[in-house]
Amino acid sequence: MTFDGREGEFIPLDSAGQMTAAWRDEGHGIKGVFFGKENLQELLDTPGAMGIRMYFAVNQGSTTLVLAATDADENDILTSEVALEEAVPCPSRCGASNALNS
């Protein structure tokens, strides 16, 4: 199979809220991470990229994500600056309380 750039599915907010609540109920310390759109766009602009693959990771004892541009053949596009990390964690920077973070 190949990626066509339409992978993933939008879901209703109530479903997303239930899913994130289930994660919080399991006692994970982190609720989410934030990546800026300029960095996300840079990954998407990688020649041949059809999307972004997100890998679960641990950095200095904290859960995070490592992002890599991915091509239509489902391969990560690996260059010298291969991946995006150093996300801004929630908590401590979660914004206003909403269905996804509280």
mmCIF file of C-alpha atoms in Angstrom, residues 37-46:
data_model
loop_
_atom_site.group_PDB
_atom_site.id
_atom_site.type_symbol
_atom_site.label_atom_id
_atom_site.label_comp_id
_atom_site.label_asym_id
_atom_site.label_seq_id
_atom_site.Cartn_x
_atom_site.Cartn_y
_atom_site.Cartn_z
ATOM 1 C CA LYS A 37 3.346 25.416 12.438
ATOM 2 C CA GLU A 38 6.572 26.735 10.869
ATOM 3 C CA ASN A 39 8.437 23.572 11.910
ATOM 4 C CA LEU A 40 5.538 21.312 10.901
ATOM 5 C CA GLN A 41 5.371 23.038 7.520
ATOM 6 C CA GLU A 42 9.115 22.580 7.052
ATOM 7 C CA LEU A 43 8.656 18.826 7.538
ATOM 8 C CA LEU A 44 5.700 18.790 5.133
ATOM 9 C CA ASP A 45 7.769 20.729 2.579
ATOM 10 C CA THR A 46 10.445 18.001 2.547
#
